[in-house]
Short mmCIF file of C-alpha atoms in Angstrom, two decimals:
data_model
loop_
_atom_site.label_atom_id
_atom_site.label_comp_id
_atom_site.label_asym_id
_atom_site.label_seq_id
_atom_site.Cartn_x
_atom_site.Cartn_y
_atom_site.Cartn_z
CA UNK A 1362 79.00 -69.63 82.13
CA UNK A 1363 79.10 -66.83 80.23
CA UNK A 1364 75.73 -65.05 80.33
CA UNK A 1365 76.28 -62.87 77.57
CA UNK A 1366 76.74 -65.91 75.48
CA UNK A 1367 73.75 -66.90 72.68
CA UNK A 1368 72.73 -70.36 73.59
CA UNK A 1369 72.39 -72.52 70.72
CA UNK A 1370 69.12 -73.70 70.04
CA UNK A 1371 67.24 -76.51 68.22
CA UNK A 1372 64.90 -74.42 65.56
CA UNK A 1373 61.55 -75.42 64.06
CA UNK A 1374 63.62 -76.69 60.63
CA UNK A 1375 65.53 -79.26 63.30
CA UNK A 1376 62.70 -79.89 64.79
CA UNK A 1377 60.48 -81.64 62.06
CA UNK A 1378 63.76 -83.06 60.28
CA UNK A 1379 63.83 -85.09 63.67
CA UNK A 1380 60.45 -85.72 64.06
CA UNK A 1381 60.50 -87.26 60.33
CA UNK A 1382 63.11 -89.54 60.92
CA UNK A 1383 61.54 -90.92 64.21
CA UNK A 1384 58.54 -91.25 61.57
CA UNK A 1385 60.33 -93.19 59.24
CA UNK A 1386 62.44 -95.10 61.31
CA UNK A 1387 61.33 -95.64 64.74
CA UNK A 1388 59.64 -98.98 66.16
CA UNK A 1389 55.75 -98.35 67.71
CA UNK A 1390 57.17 -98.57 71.06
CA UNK A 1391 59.61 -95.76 70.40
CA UNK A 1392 56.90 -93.85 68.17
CA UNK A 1393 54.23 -93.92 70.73
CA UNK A 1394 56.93 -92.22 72.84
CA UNK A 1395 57.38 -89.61 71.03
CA UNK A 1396 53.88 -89.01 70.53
CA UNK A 1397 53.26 -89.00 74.01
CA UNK A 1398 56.51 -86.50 74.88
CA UNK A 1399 56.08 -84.11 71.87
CA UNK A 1400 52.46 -84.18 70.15
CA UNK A 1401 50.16 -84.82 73.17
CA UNK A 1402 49.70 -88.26 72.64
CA UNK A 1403 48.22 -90.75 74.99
CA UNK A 1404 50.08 -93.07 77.50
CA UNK A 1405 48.11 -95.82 76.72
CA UNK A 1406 49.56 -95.93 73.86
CA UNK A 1407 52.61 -96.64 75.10
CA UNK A 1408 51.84 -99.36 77.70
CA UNK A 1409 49.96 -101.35 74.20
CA UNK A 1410 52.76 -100.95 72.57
CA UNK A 1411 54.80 -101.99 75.73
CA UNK A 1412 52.89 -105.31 76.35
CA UNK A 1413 53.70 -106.97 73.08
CA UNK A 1414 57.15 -107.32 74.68
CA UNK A 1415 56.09 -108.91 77.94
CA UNK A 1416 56.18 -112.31 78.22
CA UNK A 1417 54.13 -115.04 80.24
CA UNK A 1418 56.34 -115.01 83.26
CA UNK A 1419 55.23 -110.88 83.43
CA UNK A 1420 59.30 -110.25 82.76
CA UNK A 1421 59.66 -108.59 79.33
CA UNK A 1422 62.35 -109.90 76.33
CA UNK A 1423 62.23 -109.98 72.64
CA UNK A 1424 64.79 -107.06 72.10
CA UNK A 1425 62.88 -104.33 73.48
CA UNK A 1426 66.38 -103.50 75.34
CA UNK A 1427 67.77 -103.58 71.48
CA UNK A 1428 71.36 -104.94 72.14
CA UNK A 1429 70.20 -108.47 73.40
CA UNK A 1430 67.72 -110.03 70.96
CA UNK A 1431 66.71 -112.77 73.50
CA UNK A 1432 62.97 -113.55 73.68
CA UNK A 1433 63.13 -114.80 77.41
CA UNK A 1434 62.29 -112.41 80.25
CA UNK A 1435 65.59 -110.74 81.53
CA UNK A 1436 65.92 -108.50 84.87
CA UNK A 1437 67.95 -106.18 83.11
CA UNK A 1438 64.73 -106.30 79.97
CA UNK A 1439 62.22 -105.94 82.59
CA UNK A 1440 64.18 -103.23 84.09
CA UNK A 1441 63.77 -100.93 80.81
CA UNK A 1442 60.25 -101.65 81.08
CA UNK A 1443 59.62 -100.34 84.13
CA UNK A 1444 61.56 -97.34 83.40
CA UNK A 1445 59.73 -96.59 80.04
CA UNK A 1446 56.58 -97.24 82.73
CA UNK A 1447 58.21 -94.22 84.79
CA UNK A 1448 58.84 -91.42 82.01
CA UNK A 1449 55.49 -91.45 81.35
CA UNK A 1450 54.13 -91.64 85.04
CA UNK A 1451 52.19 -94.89 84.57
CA UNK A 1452 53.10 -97.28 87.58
CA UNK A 1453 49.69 -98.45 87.97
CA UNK A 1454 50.43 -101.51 90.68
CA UNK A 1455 46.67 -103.00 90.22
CA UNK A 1456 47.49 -102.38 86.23
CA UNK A 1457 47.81 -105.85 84.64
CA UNK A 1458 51.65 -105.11 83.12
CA UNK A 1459 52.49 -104.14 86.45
CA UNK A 1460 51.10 -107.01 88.09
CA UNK A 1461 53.14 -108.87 85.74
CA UNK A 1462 55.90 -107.25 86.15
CA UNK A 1463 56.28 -107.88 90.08
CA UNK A 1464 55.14 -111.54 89.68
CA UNK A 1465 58.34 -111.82 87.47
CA UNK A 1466 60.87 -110.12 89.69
CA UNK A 1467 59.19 -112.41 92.82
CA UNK A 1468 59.54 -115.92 90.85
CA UNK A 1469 62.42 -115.15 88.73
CA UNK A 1470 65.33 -117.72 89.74
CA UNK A 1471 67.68 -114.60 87.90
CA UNK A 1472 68.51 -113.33 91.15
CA UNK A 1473 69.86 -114.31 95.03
CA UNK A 1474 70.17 -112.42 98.16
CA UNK A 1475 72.29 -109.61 96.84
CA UNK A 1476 70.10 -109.13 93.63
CA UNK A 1477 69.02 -109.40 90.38
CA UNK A 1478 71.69 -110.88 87.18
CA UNK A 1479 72.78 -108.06 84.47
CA UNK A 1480 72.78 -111.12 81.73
CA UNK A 1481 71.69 -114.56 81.59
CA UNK A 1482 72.69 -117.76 80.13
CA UNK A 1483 69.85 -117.67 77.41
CA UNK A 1484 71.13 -114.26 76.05
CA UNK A 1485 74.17 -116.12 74.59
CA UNK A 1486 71.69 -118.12 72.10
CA UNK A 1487 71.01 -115.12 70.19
CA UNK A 1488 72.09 -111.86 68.75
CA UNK A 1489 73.48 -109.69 71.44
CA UNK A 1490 76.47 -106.65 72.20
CA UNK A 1491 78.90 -108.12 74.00
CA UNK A 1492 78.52 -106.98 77.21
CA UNK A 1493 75.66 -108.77 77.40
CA UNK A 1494 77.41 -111.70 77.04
CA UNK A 1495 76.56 -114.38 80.08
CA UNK A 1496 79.27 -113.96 83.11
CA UNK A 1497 78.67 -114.49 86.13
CA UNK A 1498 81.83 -112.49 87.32
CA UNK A 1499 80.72 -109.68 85.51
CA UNK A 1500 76.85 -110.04 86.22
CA UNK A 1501 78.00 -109.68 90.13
CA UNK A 1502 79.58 -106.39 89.27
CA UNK A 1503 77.21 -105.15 86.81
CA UNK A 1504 73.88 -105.75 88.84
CA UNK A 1505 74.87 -103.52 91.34
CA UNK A 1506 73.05 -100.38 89.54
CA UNK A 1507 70.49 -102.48 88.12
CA UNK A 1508 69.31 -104.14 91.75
CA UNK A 1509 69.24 -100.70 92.70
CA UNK A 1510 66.86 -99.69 90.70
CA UNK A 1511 64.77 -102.53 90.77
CA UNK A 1512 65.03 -102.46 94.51
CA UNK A 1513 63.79 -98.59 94.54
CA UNK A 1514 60.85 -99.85 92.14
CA UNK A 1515 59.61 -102.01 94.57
CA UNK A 1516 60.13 -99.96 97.47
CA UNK A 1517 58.56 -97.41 96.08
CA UNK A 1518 55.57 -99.12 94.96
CA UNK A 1519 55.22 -102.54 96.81
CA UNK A 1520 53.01 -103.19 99.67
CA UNK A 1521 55.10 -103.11 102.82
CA UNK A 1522 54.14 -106.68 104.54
CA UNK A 1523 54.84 -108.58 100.89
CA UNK A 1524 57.76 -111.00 100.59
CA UNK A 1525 58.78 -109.43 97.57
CA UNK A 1526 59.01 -105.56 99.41
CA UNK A 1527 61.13 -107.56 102.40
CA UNK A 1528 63.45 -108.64 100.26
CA UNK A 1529 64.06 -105.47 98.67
CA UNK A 1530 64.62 -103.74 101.71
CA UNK A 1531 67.51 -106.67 102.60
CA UNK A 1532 69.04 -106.33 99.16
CA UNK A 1533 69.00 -102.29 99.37
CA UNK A 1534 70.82 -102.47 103.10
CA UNK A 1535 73.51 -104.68 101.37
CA UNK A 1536 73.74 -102.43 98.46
CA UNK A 1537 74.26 -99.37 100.11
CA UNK A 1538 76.79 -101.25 102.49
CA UNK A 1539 78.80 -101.77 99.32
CA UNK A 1540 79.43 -98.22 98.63
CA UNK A 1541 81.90 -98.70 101.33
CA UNK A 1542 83.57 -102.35 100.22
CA UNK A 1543 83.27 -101.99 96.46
CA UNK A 1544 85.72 -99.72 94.39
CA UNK A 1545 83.95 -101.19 91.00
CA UNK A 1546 80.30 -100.54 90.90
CA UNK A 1547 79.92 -101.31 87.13
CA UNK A 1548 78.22 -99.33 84.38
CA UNK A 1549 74.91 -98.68 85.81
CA UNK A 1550 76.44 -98.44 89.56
CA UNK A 1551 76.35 -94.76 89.93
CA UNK A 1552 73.23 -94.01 88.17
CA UNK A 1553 71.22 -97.20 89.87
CA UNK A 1554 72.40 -95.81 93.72
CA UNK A 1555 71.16 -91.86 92.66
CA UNK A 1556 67.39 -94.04 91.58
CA UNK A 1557 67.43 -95.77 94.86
CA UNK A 1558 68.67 -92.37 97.31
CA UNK A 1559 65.36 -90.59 95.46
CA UNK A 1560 63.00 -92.95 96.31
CA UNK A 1561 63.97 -93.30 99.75
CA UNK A 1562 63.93 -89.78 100.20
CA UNK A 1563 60.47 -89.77 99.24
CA UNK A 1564 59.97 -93.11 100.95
CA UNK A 1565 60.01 -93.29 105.01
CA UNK A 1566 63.45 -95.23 104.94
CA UNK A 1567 65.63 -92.30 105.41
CA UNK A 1568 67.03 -93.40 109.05
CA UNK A 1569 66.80 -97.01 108.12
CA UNK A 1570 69.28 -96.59 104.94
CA UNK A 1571 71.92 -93.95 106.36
CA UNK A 1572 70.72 -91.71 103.95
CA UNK A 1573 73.02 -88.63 104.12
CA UNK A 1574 75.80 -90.40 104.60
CA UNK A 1575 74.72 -92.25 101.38
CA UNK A 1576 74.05 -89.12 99.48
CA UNK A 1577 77.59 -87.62 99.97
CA UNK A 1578 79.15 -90.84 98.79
CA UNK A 1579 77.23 -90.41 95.62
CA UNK A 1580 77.74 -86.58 94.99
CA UNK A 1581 81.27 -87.33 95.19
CA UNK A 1582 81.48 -90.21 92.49
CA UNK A 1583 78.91 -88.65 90.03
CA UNK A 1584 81.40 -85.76 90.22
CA UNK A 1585 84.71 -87.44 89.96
CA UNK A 1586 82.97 -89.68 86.81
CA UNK A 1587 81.41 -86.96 84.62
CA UNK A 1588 83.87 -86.97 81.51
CA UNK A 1589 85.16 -83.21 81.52
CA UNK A 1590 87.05 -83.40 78.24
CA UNK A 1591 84.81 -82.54 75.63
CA UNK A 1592 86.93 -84.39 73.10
CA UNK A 1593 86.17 -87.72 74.37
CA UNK A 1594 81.70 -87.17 74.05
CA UNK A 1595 82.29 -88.62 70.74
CA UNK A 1596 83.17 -91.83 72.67
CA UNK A 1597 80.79 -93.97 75.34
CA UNK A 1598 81.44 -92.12 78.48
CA UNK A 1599 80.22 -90.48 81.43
CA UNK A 1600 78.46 -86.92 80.14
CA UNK A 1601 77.36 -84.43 82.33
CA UNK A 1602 73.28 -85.45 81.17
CA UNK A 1603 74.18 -88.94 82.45
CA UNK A 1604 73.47 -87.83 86.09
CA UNK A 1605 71.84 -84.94 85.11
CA UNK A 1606 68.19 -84.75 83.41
CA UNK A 1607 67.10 -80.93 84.16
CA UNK A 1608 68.00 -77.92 86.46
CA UNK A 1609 66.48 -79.50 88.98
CA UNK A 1610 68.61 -81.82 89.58
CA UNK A 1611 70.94 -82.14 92.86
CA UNK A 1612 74.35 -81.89 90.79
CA UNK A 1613 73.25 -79.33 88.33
CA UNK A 1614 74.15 -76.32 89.95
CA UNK A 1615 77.57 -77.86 90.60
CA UNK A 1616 78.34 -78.64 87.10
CA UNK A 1617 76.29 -75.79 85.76
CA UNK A 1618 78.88 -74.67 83.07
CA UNK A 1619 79.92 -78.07 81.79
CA UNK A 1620 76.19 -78.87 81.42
CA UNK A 1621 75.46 -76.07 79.08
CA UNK A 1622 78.77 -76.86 77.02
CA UNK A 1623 76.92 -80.52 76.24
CA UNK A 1624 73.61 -79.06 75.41
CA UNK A 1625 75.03 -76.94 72.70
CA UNK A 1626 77.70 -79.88 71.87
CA UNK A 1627 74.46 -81.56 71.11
CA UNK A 1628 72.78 -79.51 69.07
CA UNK A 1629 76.04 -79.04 67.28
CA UNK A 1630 76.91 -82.66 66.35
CA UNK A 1631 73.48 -83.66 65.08
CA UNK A 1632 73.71 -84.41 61.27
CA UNK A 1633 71.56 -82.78 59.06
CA UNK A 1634 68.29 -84.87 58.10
CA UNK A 1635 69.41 -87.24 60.72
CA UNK A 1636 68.94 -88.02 64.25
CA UNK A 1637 72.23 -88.39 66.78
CA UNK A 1638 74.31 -91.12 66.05
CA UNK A 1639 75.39 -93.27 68.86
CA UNK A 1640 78.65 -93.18 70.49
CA UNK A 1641 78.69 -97.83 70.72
CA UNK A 1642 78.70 -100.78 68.97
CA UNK A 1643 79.01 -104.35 68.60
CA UNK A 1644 82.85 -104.62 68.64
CA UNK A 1645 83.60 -108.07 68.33
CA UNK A 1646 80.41 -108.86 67.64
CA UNK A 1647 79.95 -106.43 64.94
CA UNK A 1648 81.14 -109.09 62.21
CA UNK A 1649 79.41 -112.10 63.83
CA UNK A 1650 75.66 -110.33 63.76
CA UNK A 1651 76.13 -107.35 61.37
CA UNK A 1652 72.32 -107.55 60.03
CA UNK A 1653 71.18 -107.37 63.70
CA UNK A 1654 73.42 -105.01 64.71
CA UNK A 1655 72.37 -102.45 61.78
CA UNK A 1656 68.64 -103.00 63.23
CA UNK A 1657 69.77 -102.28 66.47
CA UNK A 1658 71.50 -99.04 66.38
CA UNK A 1659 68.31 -97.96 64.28
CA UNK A 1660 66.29 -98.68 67.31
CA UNK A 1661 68.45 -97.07 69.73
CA UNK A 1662 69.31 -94.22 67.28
CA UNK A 1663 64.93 -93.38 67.74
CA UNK A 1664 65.50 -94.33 71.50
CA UNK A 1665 68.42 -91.51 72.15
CA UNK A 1666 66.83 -88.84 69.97
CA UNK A 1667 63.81 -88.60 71.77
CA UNK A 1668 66.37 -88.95 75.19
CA UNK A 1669 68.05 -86.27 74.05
CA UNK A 1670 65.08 -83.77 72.16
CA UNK A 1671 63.40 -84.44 76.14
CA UNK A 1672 67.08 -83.05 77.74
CA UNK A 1673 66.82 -80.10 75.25
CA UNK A 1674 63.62 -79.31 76.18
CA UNK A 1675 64.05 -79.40 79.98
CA UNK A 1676 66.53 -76.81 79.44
CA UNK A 1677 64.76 -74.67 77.46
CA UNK A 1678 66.88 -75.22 74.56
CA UNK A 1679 64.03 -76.29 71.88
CA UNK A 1680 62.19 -73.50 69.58
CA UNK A 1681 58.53 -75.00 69.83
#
């Protein structure tokens, strides 16, 4: 990287033309979050706004994961719940959404001895992308990353002698044995196995799970998947800030140079008065549910910014 190099910069004027479209635009859930990440606000905000989305069953639906409008409780649903839980550092087991949420992932029939399901049948009654489409070929592949992650959740947090933490620890083993059998570990594959190597790193399951071993796998395929040709960012693809959140991360100082080139890309392609645009859509399903897909990329348009202001800022790259 060249040092001598101005590094571009998201002003004040950027700033609050960001923050009022998050204003205008963005859902509670996503508003409380950026209240909580940028103007001191509470985290109790966030976990109100949070439970309106949990159902019954403690799982969590009704299109808070914005490109499947189902109501019912999904894994991959209840998944982005917990992980909205982690950002702001509220996994609070004797917490009543948290109770919730374990009592789901215990009694959920959405899962079997190698994990939880990516989509389910009920997701194909209402609006959704089509990925998350029900398959149960491609649910096999694609719940790799997403077991993962659940699996380092309750690991992490889950009393040792409970049925539920036992069969997280079986499911993890089996996981970790696929990095050997598997040559397609779906979307969230990569990302789901770096979740899962942190907790048990901070865990006591080191020896148990083969961890170095693990960890070299990984290092090798978050290298070998990072998209390298800047000309293809404008399409859905592996970026250097999909593995890597802040300097502190394990595979920053690796890809150093190519990191930097993203964070001004970023502040480059923002449009003015505007938030990021995002890089998906519908496809087929574009025509079928255009109403709900115009909703959607507004919610995940608030969702990215404030992914993506939070990057910035972790890299010193925001002028407030």
């Amino acid at each position: 990287m060249d040092g001598g190099k101005k590094m571009k910069i998201i002003n004040k004027e950027s700033y609050e033309e960001i923050r009022t479209w998050i204003y205008r635009n963005a859902r509670t859930i996503e508003l409380s979050l950026w209240k909580y990440f940028f103007e001191n606000g509470n985290k109790e905000d966030v976990v109100e706004a949070l439970t309106f989305y949990q159902n019954e069953d403690g799982g969590f639906g009704n299109a808070l994961e914005a490109d499947s409008l189902n109501p019912n409780s999904s894994p991959y649903t209840t998944l982005y719940a917990i992980n909205i839980l982690k950002h702001i550092d509220f996994i609070k087991i004797d917490h009543k959404i948290c109770k919730g949420i374990l009592r789901y992932l215990e009694n959920t029939e959405d899962c079997n001895e190698e994990g939880w399901f990516f989509t389910i049948p009920s997701n194909d009654n209402y609006a959704h992308a089509p990925w998350m489409t029900y398959s149960s070929e491609e649910s096999r592949i694609q719940s790799i990353g997403l077991s993962a992650e659940i699996v380092s959740f309750i690991l992490k947090n889950c009393n040792s002698e409970s049925n539920l933490y036992k069969r997280a620890l079986s499911i993890g083993k089996k996981l970790l044995n696929k990095l050997n059998t598997e040559k397609n570990l779906g979307e969230m594959g990569i990302g789901g196995y770096c979740v899962l190597l942190d907790t048990i790193k901070e865990t006591t399951l080191k020896e148990y799970f083969d961890y170095d071993i693990s960890l070299m796998k990984i290092k090798k395929l978050v290298n070998d998947s990072i998209e390298r040709d800047m000309s293809k960012w404008q399409y859905y693809v592996d970026t250097p800030s999909r593995y890597i959140i802040s300097p502190d991360s394990i595979f920053y100082k690796e890809n150093e140079d190519i990191m930097q080139k993203e964070l001004d890309y970023l502040i480059e392609i923002r449009p003015e008065n505007n938030v990021w645009n995002i890089t998906w859509s519908w496809f087929d399903n574009n025509e079928k549910y255009p109403k709900e897909f115009a909703i959607s990329e507004n919610w995940w348009k608030s969702y990215k910014a404030i992914e993506k202001m939070m990057l910035l800022r972790n890299f010193e790259r925001i002028e407030i």
